[in-house]
mmCIF file of N, CA and C in Angstrom:
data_model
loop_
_atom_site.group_PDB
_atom_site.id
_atom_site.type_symbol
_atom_site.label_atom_id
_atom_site.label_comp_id
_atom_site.label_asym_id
_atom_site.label_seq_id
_atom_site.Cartn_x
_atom_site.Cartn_y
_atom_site.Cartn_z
ATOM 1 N N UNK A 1 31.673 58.964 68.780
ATOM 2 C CA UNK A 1 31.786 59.591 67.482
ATOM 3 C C UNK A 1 31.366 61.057 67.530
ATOM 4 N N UNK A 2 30.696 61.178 68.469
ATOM 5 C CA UNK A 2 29.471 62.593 68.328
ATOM 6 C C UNK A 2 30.363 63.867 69.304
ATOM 7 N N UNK A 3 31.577 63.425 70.154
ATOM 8 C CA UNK A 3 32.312 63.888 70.951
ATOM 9 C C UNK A 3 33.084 65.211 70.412
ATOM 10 N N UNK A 4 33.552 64.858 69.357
ATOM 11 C CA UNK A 4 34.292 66.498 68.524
ATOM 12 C C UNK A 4 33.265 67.130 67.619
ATOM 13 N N UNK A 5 31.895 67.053 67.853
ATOM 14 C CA UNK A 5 30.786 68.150 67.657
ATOM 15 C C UNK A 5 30.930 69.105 69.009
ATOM 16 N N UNK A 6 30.930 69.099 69.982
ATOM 17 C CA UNK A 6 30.992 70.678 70.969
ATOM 18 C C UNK A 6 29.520 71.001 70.610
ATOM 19 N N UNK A 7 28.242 70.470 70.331
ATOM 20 C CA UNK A 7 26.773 70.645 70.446
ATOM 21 C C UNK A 7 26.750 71.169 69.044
ATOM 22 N N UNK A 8 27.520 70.587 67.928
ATOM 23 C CA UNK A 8 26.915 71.372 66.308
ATOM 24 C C UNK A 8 27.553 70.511 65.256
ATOM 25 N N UNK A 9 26.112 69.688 64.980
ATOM 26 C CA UNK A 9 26.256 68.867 63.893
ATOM 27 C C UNK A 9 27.192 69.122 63.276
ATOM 28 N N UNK A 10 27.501 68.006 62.362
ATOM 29 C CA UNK A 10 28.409 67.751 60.866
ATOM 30 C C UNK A 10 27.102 66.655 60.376
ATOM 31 N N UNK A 11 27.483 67.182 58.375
ATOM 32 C CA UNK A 11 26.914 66.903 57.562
ATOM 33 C C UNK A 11 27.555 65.460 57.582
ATOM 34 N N UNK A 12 26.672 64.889 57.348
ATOM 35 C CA UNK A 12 27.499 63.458 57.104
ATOM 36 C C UNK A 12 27.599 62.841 55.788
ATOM 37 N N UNK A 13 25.571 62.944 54.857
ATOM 38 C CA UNK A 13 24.839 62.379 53.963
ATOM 39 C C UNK A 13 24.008 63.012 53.293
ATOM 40 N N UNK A 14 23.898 62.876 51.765
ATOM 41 C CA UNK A 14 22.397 63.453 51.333
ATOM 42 C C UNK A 14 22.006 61.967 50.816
ATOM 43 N N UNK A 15 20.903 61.472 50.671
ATOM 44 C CA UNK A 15 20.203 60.285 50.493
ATOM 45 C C UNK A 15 19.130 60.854 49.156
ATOM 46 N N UNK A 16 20.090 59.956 48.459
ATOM 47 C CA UNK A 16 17.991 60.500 46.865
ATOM 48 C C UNK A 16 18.012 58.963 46.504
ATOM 49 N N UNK A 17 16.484 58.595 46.957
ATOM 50 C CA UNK A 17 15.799 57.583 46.691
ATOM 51 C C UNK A 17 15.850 57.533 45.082
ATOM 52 N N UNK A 18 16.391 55.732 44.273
ATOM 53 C CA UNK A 18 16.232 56.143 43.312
ATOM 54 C C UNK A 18 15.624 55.007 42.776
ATOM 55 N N UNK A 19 15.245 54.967 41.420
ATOM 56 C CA UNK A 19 14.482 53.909 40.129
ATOM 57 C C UNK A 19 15.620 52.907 40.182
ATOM 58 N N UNK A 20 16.964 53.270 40.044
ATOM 59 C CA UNK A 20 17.613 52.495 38.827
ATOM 60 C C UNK A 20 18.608 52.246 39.580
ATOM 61 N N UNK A 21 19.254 51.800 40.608
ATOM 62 C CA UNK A 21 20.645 52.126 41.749
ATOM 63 C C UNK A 21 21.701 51.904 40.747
ATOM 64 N N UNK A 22 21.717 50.509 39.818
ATOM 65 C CA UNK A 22 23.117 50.468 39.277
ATOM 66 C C UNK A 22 23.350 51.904 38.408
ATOM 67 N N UNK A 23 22.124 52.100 37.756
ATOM 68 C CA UNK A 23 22.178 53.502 36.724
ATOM 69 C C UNK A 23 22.817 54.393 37.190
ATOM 70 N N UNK A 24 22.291 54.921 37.853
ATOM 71 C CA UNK A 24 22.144 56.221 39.133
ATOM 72 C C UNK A 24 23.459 56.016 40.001
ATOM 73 N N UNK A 25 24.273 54.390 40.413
ATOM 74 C CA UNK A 25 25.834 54.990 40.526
ATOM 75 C C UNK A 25 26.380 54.992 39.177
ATOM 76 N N UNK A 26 26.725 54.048 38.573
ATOM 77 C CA UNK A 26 26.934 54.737 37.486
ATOM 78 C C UNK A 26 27.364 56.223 36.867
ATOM 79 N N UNK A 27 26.192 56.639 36.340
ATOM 80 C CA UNK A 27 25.918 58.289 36.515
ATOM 81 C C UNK A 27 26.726 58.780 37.524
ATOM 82 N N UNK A 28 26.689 58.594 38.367
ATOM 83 C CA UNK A 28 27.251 59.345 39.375
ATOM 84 C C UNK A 28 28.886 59.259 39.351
ATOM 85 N N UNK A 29 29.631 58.361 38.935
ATOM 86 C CA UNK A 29 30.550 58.021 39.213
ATOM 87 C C UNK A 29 31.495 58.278 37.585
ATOM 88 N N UNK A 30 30.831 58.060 36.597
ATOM 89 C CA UNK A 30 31.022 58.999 35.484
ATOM 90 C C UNK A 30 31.231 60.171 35.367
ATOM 91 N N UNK A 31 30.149 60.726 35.816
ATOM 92 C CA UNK A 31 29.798 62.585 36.042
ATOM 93 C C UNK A 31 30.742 63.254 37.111
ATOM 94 N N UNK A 32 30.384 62.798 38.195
ATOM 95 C CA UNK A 32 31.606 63.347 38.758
ATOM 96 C C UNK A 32 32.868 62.922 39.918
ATOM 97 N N UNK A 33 32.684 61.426 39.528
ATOM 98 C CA UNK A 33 33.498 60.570 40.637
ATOM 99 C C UNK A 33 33.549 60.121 41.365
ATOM 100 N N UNK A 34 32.378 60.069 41.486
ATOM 101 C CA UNK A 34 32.152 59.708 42.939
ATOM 102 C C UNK A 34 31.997 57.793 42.648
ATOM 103 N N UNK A 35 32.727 57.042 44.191
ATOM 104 C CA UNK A 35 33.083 55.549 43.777
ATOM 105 C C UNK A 35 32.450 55.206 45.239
ATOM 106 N N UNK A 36 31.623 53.359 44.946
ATOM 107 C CA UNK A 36 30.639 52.711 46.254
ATOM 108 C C UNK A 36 31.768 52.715 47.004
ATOM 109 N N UNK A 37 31.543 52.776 48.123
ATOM 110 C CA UNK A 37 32.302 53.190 49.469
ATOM 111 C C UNK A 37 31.633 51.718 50.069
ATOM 112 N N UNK A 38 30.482 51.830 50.480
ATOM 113 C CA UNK A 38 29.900 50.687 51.127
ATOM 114 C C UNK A 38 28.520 50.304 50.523
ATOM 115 N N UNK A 39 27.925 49.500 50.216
ATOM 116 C CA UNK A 39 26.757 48.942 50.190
ATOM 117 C C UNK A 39 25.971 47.902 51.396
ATOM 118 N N UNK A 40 24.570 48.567 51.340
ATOM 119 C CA UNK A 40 23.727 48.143 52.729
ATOM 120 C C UNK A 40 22.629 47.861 51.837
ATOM 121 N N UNK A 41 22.500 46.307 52.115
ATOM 122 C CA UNK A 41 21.037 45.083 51.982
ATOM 123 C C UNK A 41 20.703 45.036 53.127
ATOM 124 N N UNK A 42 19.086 45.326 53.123
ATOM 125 C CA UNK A 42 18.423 44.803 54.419
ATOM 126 C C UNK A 42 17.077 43.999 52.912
ATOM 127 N N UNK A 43 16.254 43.588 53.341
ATOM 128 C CA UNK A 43 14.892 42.610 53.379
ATOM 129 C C UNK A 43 14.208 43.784 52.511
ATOM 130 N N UNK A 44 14.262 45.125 53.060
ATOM 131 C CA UNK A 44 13.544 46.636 52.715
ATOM 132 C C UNK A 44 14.103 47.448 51.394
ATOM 133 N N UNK A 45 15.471 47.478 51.862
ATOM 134 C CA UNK A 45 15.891 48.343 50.264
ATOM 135 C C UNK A 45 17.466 48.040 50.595
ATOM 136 N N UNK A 46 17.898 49.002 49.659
ATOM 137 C CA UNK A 46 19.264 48.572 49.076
ATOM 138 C C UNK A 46 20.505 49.988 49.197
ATOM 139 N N UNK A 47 20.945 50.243 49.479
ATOM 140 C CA UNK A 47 22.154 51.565 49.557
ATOM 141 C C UNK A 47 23.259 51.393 49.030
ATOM 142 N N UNK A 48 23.448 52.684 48.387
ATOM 143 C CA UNK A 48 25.174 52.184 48.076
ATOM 144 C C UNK A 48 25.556 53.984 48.425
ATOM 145 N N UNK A 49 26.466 53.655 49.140
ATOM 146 C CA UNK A 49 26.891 54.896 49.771
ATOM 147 C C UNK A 49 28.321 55.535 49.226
ATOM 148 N N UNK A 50 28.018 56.559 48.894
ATOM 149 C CA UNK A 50 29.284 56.983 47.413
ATOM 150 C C UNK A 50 29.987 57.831 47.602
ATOM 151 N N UNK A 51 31.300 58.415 47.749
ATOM 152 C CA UNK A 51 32.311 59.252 48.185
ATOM 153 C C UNK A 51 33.037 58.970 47.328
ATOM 154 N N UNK A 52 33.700 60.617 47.517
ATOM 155 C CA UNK A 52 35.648 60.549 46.510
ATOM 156 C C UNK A 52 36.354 59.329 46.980
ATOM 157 N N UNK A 53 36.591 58.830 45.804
ATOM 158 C CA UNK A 53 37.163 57.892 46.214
ATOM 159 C C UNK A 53 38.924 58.341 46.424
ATOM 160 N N UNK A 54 38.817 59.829 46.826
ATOM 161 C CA UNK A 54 40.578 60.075 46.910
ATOM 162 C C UNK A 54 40.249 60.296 48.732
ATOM 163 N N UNK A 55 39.548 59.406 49.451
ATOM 164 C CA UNK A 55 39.709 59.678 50.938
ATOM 165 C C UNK A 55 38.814 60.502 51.404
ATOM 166 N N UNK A 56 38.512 61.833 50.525
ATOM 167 C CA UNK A 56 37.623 62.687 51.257
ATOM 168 C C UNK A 56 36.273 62.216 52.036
ATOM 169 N N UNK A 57 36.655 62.538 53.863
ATOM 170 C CA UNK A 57 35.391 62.327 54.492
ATOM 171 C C UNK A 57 34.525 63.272 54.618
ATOM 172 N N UNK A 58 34.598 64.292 53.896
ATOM 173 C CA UNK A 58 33.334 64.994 53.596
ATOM 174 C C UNK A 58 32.165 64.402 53.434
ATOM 175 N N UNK A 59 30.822 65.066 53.137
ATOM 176 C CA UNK A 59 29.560 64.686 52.567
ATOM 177 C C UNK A 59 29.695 63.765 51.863
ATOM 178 N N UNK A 60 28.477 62.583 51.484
ATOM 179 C CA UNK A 60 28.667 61.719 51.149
ATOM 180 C C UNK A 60 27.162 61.439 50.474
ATOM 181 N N UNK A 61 27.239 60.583 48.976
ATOM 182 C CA UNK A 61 26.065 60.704 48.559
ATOM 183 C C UNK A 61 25.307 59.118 49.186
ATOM 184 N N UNK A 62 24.544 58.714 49.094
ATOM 185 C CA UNK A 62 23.538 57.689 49.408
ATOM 186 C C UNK A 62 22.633 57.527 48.360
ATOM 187 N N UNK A 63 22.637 56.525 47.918
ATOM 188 C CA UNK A 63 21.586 56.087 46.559
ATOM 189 C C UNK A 63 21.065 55.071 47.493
ATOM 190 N N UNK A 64 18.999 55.057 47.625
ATOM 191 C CA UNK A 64 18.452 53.953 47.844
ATOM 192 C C UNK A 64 17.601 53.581 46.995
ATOM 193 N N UNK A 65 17.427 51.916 46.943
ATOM 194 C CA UNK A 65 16.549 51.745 46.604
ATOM 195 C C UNK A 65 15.190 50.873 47.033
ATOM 196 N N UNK A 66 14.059 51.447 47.768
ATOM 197 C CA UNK A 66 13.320 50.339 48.131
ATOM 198 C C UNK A 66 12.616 49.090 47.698
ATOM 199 N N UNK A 67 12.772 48.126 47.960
ATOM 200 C CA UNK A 67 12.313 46.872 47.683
ATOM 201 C C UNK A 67 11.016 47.107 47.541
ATOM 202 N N UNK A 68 9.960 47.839 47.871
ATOM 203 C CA UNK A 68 8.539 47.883 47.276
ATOM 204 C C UNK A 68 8.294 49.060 46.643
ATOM 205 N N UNK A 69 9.494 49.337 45.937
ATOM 206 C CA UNK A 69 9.568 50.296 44.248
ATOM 207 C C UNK A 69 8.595 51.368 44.358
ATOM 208 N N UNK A 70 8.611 52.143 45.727
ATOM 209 C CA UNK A 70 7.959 53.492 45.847
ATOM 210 C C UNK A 70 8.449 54.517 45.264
ATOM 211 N N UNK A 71 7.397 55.534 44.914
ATOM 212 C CA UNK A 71 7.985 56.066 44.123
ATOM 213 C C UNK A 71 8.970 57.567 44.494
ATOM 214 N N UNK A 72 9.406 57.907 43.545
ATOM 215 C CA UNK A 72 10.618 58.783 43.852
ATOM 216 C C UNK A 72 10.731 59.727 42.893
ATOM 217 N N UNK A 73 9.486 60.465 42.325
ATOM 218 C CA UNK A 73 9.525 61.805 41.707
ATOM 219 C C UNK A 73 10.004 62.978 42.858
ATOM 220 N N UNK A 74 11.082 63.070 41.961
ATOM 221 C CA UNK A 74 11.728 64.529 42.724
ATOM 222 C C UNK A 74 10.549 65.413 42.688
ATOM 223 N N UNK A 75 10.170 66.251 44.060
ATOM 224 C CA UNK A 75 9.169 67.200 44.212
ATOM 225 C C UNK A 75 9.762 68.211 44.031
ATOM 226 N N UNK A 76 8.939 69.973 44.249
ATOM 227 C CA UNK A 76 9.621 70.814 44.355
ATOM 228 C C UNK A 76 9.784 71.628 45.859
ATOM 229 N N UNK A 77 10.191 70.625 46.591
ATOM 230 C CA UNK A 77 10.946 71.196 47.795
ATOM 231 C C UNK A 77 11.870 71.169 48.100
ATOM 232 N N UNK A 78 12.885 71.075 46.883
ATOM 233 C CA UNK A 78 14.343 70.683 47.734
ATOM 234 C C UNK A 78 14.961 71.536 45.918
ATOM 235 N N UNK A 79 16.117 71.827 46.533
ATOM 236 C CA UNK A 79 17.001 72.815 45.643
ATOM 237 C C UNK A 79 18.150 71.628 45.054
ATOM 238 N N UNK A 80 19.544 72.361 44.102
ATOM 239 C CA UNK A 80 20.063 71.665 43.513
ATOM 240 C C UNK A 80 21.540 71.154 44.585
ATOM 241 N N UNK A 81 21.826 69.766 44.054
ATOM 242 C CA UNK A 81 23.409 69.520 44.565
ATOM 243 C C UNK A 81 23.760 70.280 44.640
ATOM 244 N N UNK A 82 25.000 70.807 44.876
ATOM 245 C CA UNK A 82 25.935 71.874 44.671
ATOM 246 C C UNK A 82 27.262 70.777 44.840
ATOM 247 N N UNK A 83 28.093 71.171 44.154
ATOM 248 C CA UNK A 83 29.341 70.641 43.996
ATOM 249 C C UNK A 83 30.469 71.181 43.649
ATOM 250 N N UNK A 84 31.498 71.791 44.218
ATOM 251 C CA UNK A 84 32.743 72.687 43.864
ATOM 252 C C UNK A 84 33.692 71.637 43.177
ATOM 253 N N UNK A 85 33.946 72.280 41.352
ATOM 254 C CA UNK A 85 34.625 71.231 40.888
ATOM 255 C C UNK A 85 35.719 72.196 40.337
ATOM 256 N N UNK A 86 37.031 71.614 40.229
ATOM 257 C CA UNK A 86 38.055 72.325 39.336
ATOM 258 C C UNK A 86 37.791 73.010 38.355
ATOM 259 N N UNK A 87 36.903 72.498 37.677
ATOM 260 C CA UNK A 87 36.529 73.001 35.830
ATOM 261 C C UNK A 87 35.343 72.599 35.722
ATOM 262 N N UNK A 88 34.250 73.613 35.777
ATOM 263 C CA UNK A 88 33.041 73.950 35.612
ATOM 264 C C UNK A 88 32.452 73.308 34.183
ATOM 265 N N UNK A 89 33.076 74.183 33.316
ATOM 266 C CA UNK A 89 33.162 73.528 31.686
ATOM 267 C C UNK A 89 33.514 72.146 31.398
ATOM 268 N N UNK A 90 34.059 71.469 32.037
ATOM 269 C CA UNK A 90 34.768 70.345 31.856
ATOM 270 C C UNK A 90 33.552 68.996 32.729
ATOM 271 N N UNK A 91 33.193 69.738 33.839
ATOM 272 C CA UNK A 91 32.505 68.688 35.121
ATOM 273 C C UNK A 91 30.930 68.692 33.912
ATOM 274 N N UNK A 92 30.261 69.581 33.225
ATOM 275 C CA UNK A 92 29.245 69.866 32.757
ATOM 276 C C UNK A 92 29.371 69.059 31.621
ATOM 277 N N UNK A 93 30.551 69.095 30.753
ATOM 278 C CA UNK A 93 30.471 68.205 29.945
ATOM 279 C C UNK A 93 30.690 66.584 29.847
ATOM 280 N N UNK A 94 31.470 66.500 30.612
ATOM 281 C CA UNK A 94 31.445 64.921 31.351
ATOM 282 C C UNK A 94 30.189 64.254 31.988
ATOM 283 N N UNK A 95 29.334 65.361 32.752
ATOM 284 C CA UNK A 95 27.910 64.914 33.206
ATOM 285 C C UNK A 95 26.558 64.716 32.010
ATOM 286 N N UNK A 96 27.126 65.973 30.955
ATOM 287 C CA UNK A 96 26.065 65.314 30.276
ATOM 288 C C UNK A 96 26.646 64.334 29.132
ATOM 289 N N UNK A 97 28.046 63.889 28.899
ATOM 290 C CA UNK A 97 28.373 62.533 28.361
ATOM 291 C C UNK A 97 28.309 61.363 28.716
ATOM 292 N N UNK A 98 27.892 61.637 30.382
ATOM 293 C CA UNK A 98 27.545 60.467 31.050
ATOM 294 C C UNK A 98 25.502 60.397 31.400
ATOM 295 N N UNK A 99 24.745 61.158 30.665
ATOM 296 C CA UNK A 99 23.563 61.245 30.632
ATOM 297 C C UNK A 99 22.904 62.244 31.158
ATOM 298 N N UNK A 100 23.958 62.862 31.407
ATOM 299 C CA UNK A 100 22.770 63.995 32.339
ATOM 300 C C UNK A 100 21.888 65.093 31.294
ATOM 301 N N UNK A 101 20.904 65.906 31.591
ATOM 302 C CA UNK A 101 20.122 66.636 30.681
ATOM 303 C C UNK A 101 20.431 68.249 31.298
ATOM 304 N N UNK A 102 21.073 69.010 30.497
ATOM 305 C CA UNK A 102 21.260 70.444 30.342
ATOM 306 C C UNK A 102 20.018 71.344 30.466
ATOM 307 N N UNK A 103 20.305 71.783 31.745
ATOM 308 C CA UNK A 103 19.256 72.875 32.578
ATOM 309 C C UNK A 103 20.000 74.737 31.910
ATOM 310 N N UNK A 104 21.042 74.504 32.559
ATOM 311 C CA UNK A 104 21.836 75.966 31.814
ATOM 312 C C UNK A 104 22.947 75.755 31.300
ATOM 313 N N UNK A 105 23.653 76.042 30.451
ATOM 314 C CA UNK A 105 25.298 75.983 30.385
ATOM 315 C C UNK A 105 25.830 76.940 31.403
ATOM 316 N N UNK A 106 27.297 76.306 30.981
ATOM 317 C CA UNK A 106 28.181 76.943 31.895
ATOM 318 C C UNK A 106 28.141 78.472 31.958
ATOM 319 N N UNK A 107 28.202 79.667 33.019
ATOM 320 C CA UNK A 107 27.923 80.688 32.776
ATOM 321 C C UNK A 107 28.405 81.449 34.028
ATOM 322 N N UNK A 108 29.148 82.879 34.136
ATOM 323 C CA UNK A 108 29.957 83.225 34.780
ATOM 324 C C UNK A 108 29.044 84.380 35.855
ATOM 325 N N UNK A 109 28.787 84.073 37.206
ATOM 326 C CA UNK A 109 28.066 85.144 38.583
ATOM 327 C C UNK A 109 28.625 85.052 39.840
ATOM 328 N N UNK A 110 28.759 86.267 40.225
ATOM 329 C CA UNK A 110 29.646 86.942 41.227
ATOM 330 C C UNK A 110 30.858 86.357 41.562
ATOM 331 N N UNK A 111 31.792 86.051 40.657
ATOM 332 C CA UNK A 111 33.007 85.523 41.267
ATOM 333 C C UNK A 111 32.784 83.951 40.739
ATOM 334 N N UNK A 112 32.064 83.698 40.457
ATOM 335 C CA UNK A 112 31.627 81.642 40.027
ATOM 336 C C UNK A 112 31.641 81.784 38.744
ATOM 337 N N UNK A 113 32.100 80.715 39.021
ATOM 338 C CA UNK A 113 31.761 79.868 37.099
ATOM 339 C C UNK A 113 30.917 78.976 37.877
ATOM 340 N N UNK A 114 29.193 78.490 37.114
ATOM 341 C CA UNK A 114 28.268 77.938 37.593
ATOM 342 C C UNK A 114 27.501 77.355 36.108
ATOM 343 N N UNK A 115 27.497 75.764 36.592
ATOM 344 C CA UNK A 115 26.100 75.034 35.228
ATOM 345 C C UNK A 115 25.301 74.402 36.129
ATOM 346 N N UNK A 116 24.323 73.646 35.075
ATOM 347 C CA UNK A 116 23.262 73.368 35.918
ATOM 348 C C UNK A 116 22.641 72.234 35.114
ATOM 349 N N UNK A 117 22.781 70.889 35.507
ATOM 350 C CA UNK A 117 22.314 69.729 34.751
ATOM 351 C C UNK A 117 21.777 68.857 35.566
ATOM 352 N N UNK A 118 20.549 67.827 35.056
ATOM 353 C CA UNK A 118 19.712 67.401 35.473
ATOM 354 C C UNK A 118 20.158 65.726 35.449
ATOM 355 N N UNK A 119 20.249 65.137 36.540
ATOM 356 C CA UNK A 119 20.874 63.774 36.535
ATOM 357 C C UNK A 119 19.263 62.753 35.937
ATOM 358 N N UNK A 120 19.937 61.921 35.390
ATOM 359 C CA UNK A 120 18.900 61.077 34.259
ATOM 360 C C UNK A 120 17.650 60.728 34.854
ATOM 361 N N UNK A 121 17.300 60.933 36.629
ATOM 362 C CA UNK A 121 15.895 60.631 37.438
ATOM 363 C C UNK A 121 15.576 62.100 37.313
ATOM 364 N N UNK A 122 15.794 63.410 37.367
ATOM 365 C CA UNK A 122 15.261 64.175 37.112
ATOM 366 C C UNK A 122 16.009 64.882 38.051
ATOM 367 N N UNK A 123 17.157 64.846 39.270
ATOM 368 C CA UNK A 123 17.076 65.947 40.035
ATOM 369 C C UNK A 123 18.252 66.819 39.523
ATOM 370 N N UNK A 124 18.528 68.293 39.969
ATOM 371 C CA UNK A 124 19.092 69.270 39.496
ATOM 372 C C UNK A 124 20.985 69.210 40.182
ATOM 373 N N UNK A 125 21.793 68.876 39.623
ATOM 374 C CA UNK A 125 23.005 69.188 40.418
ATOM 375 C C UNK A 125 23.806 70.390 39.744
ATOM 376 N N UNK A 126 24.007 71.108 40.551
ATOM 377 C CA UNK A 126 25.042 72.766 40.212
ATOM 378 C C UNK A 126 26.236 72.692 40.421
ATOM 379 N N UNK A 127 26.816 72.672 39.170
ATOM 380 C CA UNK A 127 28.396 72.421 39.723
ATOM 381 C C UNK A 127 29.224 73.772 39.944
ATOM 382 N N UNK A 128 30.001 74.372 40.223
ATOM 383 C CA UNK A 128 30.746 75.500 40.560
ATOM 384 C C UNK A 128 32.023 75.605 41.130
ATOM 385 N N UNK A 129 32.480 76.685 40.690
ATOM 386 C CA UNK A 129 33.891 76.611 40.875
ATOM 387 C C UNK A 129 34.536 78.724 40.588
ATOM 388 N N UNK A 130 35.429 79.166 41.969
ATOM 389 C CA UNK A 130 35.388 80.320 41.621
ATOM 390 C C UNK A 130 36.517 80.517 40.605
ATOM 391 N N UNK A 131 35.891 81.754 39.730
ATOM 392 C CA UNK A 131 36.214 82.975 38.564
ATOM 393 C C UNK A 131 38.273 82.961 39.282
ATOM 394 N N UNK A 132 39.143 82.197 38.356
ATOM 395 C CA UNK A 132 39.980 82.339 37.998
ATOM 396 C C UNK A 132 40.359 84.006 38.349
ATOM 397 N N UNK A 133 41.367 84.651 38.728
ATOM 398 C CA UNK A 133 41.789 85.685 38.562
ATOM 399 C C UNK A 133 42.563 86.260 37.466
ATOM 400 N N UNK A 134 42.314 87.331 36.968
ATOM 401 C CA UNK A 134 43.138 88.134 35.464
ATOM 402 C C UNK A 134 44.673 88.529 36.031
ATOM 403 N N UNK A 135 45.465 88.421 35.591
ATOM 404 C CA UNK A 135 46.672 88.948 35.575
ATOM 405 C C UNK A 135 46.763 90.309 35.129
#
């Protein structure tokens, strides 16, 4: 598998430990589409591993949850999702109709249309998409 790296990783996964797994896909799959790809039971915890469900093997999200319900306050060492979506305005309002909590509205820097909403465990996802060109 590791053979068409030439010595330089590929992203495979981001993993956020969560409270609520059905919630949290859910959410996820509301907000911005993302559909279970695979789910992994061991004795320990629980995964459901979440991708476009239009094929893309890009990055891939990972929801766990451990069986001895440790906890999983987002700290502040880690920055927001980032996610390139068609319609900035559109991905922001679908996320917070599907629960998410409004950090910034939608709002236009260097070439981006960029929002910023807080998925229902608390962590930050940035959705973005570049500034349309004027005729």
């Amino acid at each position: 598998m590791a053979d068409h790296l030439n010595g330089v990783g590929t992203f495979a996964f981001m993993k956020f430990v969560v409270k609520d797994l059905d919630r949290m896909a859910a959410f996820y799959g509301a907000a911005v589409g993302l559909g279970s790809a695979t789910r992994i039971e061991t004795g320990e915890l629980t995964e459901l591993v979440l991708r476009n469900p239009a094929g893309d093997r890009g990055l891939c999200l990972v929801l766990c949850r451990y069986a001895d319900g440790r906890d999983n306050t987002p700290g502040g060492a880690y920055g927001a999702l980032g996610i390139y979506v068609p319609d900035v305005d559109a991905a922001h309002a679908r996320a917070l109709g599907a629960g998410a909590g409004e950090l910034r509205p939608p709002f236009d820097v260097r070439g981006l249309r960029v929002s910023f909403v807080q998925d229902p465990e608390g962590r930050e996802i940035e959705f973005l998409a570049p500034l349309k060109a004027s005729a």
